JSON list of C-alpha atoms in Angstrom, two decimals:
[
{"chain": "A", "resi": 1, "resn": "UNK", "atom": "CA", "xyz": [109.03, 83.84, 70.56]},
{"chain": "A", "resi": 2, "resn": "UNK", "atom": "CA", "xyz": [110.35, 87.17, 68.95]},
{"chain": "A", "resi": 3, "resn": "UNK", "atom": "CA", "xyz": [110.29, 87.04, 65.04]},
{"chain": "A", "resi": 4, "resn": "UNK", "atom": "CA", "xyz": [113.70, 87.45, 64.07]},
{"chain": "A", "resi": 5, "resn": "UNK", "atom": "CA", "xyz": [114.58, 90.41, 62.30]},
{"chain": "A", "resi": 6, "resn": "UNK", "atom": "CA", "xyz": [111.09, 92.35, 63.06]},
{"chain": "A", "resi": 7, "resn": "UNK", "atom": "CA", "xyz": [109.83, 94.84, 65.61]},
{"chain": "A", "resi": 8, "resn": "UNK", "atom": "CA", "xyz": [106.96, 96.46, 66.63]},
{"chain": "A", "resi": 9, "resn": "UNK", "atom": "CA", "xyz": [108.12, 100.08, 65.75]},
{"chain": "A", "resi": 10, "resn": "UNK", "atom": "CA", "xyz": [110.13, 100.60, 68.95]},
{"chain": "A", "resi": 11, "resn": "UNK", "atom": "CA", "xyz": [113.35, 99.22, 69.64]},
{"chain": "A", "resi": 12, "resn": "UNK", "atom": "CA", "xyz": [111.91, 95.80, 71.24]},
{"chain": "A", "resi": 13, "resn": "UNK", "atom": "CA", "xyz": [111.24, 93.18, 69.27]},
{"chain": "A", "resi": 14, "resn": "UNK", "atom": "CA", "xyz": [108.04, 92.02, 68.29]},
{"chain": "A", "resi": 15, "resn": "UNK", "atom": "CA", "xyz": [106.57, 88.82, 70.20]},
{"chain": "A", "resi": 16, "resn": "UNK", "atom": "CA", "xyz": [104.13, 86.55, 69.24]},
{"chain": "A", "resi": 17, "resn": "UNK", "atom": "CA", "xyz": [102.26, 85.45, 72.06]},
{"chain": "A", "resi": 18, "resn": "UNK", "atom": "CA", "xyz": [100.24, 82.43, 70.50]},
{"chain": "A", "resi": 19, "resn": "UNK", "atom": "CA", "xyz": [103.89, 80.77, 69.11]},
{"chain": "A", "resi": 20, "resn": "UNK", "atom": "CA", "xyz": [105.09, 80.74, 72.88]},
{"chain": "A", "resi": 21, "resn": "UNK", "atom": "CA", "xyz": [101.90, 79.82, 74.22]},
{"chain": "A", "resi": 22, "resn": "UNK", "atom": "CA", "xyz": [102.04, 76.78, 71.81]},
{"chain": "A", "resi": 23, "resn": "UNK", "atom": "CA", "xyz": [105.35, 76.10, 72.40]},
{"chain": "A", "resi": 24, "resn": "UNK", "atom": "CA", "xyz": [104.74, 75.84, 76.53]},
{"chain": "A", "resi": 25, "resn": "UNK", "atom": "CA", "xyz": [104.32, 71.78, 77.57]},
{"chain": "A", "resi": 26, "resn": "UNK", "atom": "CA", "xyz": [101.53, 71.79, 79.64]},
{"chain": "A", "resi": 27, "resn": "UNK", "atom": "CA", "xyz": [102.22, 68.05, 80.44]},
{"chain": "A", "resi": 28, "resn": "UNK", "atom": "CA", "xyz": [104.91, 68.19, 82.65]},
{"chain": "A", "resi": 29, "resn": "UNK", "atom": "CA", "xyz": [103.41, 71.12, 84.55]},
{"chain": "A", "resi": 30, "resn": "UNK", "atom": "CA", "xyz": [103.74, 70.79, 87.91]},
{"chain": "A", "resi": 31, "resn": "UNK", "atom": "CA", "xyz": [100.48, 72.35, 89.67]},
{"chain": "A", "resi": 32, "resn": "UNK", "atom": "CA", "xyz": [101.48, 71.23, 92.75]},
{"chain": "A", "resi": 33, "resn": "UNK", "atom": "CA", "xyz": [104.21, 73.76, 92.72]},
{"chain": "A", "resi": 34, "resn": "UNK", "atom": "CA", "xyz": [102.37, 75.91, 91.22]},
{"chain": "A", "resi": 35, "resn": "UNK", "atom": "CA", "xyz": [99.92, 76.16, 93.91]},
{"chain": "A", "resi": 36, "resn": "UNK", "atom": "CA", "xyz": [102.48, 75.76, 96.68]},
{"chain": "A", "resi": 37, "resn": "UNK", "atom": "CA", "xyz": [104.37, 78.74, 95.07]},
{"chain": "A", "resi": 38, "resn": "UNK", "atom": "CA", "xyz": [101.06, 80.87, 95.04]},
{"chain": "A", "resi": 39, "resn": "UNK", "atom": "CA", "xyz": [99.94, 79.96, 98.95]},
{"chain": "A", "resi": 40, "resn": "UNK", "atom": "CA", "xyz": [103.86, 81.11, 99.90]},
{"chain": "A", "resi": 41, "resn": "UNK", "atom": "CA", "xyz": [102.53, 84.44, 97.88]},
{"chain": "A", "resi": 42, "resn": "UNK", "atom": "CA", "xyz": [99.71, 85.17, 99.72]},
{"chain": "A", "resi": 43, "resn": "UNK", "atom": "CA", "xyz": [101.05, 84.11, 103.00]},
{"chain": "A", "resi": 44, "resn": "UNK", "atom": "CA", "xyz": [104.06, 87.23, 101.95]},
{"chain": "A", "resi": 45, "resn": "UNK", "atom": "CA", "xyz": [101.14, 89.65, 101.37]},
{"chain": "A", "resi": 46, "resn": "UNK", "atom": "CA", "xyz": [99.58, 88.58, 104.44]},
{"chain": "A", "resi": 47, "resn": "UNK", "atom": "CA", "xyz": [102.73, 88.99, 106.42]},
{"chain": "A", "resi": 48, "resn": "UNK", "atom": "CA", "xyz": [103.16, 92.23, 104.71]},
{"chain": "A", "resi": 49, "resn": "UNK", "atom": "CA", "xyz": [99.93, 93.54, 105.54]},
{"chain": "A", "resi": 50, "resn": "UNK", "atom": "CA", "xyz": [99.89, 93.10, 108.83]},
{"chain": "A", "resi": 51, "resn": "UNK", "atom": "CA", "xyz": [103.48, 94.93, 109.38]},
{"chain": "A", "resi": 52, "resn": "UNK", "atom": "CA", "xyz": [101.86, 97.75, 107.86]},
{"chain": "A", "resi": 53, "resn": "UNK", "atom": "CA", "xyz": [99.03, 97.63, 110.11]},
{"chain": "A", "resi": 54, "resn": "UNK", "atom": "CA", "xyz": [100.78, 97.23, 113.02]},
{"chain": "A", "resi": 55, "resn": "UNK", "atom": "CA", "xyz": [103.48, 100.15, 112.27]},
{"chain": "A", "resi": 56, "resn": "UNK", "atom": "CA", "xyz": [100.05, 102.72, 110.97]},
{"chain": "A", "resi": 57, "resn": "UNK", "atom": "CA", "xyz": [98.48, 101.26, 114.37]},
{"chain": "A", "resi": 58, "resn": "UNK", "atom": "CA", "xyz": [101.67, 102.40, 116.44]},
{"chain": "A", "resi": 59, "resn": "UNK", "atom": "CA", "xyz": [101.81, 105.60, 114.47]},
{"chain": "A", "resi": 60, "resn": "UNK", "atom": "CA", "xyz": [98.05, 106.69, 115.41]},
{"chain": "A", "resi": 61, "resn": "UNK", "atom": "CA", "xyz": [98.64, 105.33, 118.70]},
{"chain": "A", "resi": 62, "resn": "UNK", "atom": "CA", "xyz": [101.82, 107.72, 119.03]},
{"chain": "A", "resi": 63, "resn": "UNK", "atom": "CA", "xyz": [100.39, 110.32, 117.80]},
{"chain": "A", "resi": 64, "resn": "UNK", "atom": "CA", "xyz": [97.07, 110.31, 119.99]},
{"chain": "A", "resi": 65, "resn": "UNK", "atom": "CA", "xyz": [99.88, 110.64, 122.83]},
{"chain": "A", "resi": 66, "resn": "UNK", "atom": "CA", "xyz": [101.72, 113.08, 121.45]},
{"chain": "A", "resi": 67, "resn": "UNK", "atom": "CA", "xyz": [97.96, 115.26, 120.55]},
{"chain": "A", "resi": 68, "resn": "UNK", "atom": "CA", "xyz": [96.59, 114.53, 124.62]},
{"chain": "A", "resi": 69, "resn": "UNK", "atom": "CA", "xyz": [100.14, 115.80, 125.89]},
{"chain": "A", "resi": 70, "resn": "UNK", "atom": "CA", "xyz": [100.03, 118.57, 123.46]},
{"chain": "A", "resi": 71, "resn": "UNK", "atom": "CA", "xyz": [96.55, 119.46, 124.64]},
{"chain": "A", "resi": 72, "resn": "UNK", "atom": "CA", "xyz": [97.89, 119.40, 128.29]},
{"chain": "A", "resi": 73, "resn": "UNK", "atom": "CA", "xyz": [100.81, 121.66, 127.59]},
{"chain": "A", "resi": 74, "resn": "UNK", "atom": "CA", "xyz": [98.79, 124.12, 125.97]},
{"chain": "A", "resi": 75, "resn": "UNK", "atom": "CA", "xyz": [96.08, 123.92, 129.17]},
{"chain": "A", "resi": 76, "resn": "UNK", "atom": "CA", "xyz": [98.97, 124.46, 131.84]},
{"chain": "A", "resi": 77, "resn": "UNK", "atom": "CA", "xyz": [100.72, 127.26, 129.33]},
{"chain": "A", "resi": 78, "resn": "UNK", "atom": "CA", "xyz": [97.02, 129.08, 129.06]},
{"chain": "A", "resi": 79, "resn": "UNK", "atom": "CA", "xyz": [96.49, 128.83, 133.34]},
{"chain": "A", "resi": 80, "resn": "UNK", "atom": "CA", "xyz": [100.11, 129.97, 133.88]},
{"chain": "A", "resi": 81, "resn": "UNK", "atom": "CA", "xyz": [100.02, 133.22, 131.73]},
{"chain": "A", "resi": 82, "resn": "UNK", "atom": "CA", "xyz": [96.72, 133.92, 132.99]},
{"chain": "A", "resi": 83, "resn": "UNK", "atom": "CA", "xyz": [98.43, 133.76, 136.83]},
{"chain": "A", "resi": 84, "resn": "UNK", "atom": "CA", "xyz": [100.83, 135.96, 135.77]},
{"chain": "A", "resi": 85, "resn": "UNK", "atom": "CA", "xyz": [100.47, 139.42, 136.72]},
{"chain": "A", "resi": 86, "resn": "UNK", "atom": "CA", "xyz": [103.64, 141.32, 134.07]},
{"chain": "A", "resi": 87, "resn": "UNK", "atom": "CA", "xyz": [103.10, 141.26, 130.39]},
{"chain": "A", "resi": 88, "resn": "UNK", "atom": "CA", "xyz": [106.98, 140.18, 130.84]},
{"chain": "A", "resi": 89, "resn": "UNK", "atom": "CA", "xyz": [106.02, 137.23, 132.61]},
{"chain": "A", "resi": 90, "resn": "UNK", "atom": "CA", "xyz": [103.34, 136.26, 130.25]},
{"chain": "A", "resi": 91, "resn": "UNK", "atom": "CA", "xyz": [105.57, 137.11, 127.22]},
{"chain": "A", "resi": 92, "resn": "UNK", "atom": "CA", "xyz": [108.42, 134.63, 128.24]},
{"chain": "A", "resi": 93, "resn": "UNK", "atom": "CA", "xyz": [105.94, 131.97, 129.24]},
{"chain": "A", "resi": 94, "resn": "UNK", "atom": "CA", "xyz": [104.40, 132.22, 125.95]},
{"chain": "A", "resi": 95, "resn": "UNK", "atom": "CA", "xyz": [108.16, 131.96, 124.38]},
{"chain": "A", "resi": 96, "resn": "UNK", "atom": "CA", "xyz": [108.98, 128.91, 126.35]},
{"chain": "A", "resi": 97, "resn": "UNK", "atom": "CA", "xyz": [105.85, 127.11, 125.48]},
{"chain": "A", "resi": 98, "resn": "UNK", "atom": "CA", "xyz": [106.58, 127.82, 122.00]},
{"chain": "A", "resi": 99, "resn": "UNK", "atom": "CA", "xyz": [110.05, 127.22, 121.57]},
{"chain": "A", "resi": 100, "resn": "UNK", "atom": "CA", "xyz": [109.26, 123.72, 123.52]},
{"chain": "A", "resi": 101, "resn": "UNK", "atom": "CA", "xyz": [106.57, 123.16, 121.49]},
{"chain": "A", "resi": 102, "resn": "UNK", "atom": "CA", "xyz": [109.01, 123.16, 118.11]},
{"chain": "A", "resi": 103, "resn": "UNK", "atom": "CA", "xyz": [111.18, 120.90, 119.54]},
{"chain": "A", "resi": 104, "resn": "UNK", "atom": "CA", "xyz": [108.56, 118.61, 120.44]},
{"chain": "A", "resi": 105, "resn": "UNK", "atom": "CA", "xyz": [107.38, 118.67, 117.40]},
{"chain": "A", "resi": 106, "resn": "UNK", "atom": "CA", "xyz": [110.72, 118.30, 115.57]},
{"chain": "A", "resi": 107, "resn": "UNK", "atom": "CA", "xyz": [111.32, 115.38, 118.01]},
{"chain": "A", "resi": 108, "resn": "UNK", "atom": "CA", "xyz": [107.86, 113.81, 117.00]},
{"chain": "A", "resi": 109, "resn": "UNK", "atom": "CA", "xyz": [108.38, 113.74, 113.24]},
{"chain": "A", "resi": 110, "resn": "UNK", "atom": "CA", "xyz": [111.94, 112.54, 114.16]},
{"chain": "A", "resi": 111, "resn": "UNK", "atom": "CA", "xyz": [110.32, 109.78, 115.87]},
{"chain": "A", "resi": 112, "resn": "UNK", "atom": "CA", "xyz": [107.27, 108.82, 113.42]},
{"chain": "A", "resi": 113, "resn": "UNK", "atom": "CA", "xyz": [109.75, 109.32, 110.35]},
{"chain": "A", "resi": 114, "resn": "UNK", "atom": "CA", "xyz": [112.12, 106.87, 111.78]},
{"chain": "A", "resi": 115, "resn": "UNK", "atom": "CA", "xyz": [109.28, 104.28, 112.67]},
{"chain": "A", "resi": 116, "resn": "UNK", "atom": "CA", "xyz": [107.71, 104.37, 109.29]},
{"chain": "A", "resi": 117, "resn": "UNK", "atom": "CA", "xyz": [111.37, 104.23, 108.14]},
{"chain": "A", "resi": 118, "resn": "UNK", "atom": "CA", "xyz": [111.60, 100.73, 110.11]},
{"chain": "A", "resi": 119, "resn": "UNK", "atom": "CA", "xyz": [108.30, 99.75, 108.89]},
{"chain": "A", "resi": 120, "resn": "UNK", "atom": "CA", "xyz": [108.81, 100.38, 105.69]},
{"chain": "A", "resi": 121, "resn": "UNK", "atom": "CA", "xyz": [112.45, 97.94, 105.80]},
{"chain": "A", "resi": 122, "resn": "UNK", "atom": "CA", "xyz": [110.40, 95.26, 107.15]},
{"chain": "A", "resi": 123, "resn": "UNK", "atom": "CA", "xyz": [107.76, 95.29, 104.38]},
{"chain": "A", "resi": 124, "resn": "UNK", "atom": "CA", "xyz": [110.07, 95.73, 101.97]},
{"chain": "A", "resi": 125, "resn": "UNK", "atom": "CA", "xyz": [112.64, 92.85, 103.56]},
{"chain": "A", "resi": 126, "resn": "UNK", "atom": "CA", "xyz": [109.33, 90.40, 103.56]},
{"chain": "A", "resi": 127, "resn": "UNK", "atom": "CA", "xyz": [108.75, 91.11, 99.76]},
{"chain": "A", "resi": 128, "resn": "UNK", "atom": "CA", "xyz": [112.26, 91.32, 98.61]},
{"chain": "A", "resi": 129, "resn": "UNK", "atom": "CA", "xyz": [112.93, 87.55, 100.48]},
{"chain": "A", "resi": 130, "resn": "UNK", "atom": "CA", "xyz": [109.47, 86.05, 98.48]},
{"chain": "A", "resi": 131, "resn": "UNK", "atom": "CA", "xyz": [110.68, 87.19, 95.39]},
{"chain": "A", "resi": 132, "resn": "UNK", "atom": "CA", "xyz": [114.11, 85.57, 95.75]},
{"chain": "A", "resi": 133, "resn": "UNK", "atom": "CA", "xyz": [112.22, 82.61, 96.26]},
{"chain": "A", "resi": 134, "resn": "UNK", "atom": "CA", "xyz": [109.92, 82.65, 94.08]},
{"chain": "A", "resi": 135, "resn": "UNK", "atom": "CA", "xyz": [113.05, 82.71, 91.10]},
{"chain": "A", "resi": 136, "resn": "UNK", "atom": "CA", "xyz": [114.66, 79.91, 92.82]},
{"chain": "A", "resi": 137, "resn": "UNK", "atom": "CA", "xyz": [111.24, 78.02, 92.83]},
{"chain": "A", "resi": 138, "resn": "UNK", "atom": "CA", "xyz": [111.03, 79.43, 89.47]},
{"chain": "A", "resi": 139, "resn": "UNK", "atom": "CA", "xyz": [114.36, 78.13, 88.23]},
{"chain": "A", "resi": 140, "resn": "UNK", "atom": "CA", "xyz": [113.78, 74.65, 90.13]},
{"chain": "A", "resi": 141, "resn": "UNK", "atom": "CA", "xyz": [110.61, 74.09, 88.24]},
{"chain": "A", "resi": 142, "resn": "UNK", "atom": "CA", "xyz": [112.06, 74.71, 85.01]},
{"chain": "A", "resi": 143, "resn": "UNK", "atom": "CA", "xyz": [115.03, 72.57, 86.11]},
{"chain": "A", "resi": 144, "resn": "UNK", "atom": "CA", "xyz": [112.26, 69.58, 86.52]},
{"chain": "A", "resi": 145, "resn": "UNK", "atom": "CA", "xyz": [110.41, 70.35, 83.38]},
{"chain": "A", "resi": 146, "resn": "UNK", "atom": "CA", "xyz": [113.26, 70.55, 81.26]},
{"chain": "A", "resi": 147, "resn": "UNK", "atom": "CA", "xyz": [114.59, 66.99, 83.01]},
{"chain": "A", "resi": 148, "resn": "UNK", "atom": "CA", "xyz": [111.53, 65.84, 81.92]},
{"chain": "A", "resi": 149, "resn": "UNK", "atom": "CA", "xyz": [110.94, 67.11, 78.40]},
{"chain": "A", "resi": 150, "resn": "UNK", "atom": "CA", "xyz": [114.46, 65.50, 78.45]},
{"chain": "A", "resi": 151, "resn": "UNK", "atom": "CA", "xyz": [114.29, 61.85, 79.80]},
{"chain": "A", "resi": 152, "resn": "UNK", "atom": "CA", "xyz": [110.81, 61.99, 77.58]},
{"chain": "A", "resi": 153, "resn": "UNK", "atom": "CA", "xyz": [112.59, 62.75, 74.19]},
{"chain": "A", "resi": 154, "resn": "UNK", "atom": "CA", "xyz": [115.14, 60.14, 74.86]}
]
């Protein structure tokens, strides 16, 4: 544990690792748990991983839409000035495309800033429950080891 009194030149006190290690009874470990506790980890990560996939997968996706109508926009903009027979005509095509263009484009990263946004919550919601459970499973096993470190002394 800490040695009473000292630090280690900051304000924290200074630990020594081999006194806790040696203090730890490894006897009424419970593995089990242990391993149970370390499968509900992975299967978090997992879970985590995959809502990240899934929301970068819907991004791309989106955006490959939003680059072909883009594309298509610009091809109708490009054959409708070249129709047009008064620089007037051509000039407020050209500002049309482009103000609608903007607001596309402000719509889009609307759009892909709110689903990363809702991405993000889930991830973050998957991790945030594990840990929670992880300090009650925490707090449960020390409950047992301490009831049996207990009955043991007794």
């Amino acid at each position: 544990m800490a040695a009473k009194g000292k630090t280690n030149g900051s304000s924290f006190p200074a630990w020594d690792a081999t006194e806790i290690w040696t203090n730890l009874n490894w006897s009424n470990l419970d593995v089990a748990s242990l391993v149970k506790a370390q499968q509900k980890n992975i299967e978090a990560i997992n879970m985590v991983n995959k809502v990240a996939v899934e929301g970068w997968q819907a991004i791309t996706k989106k955006q490959t839409a939003i680059w072909q109508s883009a594309v298509e926009q610009n091809r109708k903009m490009v054959q409708g000035v070249a129709a047009a027979h008064e620089p007037s005509d051509k000039l407020a095509m050209q500002a049309a495309f482009a103000t609608s263009s903007i607001q596309a484009g402000i719509s889009n990263a609307r759009d892909a800033h709110e689903f990363a946004t809702k991405t993000t919550h889930k991830t973050v919601d998957i991790v945030s429950k594990r840990l929670i459970e992880t300090i009650e499973e925490t707090v449960a096993m020390v409950g047992k080891v301490d009831s049996v470190s207990t009955s043991a002394e007794k």
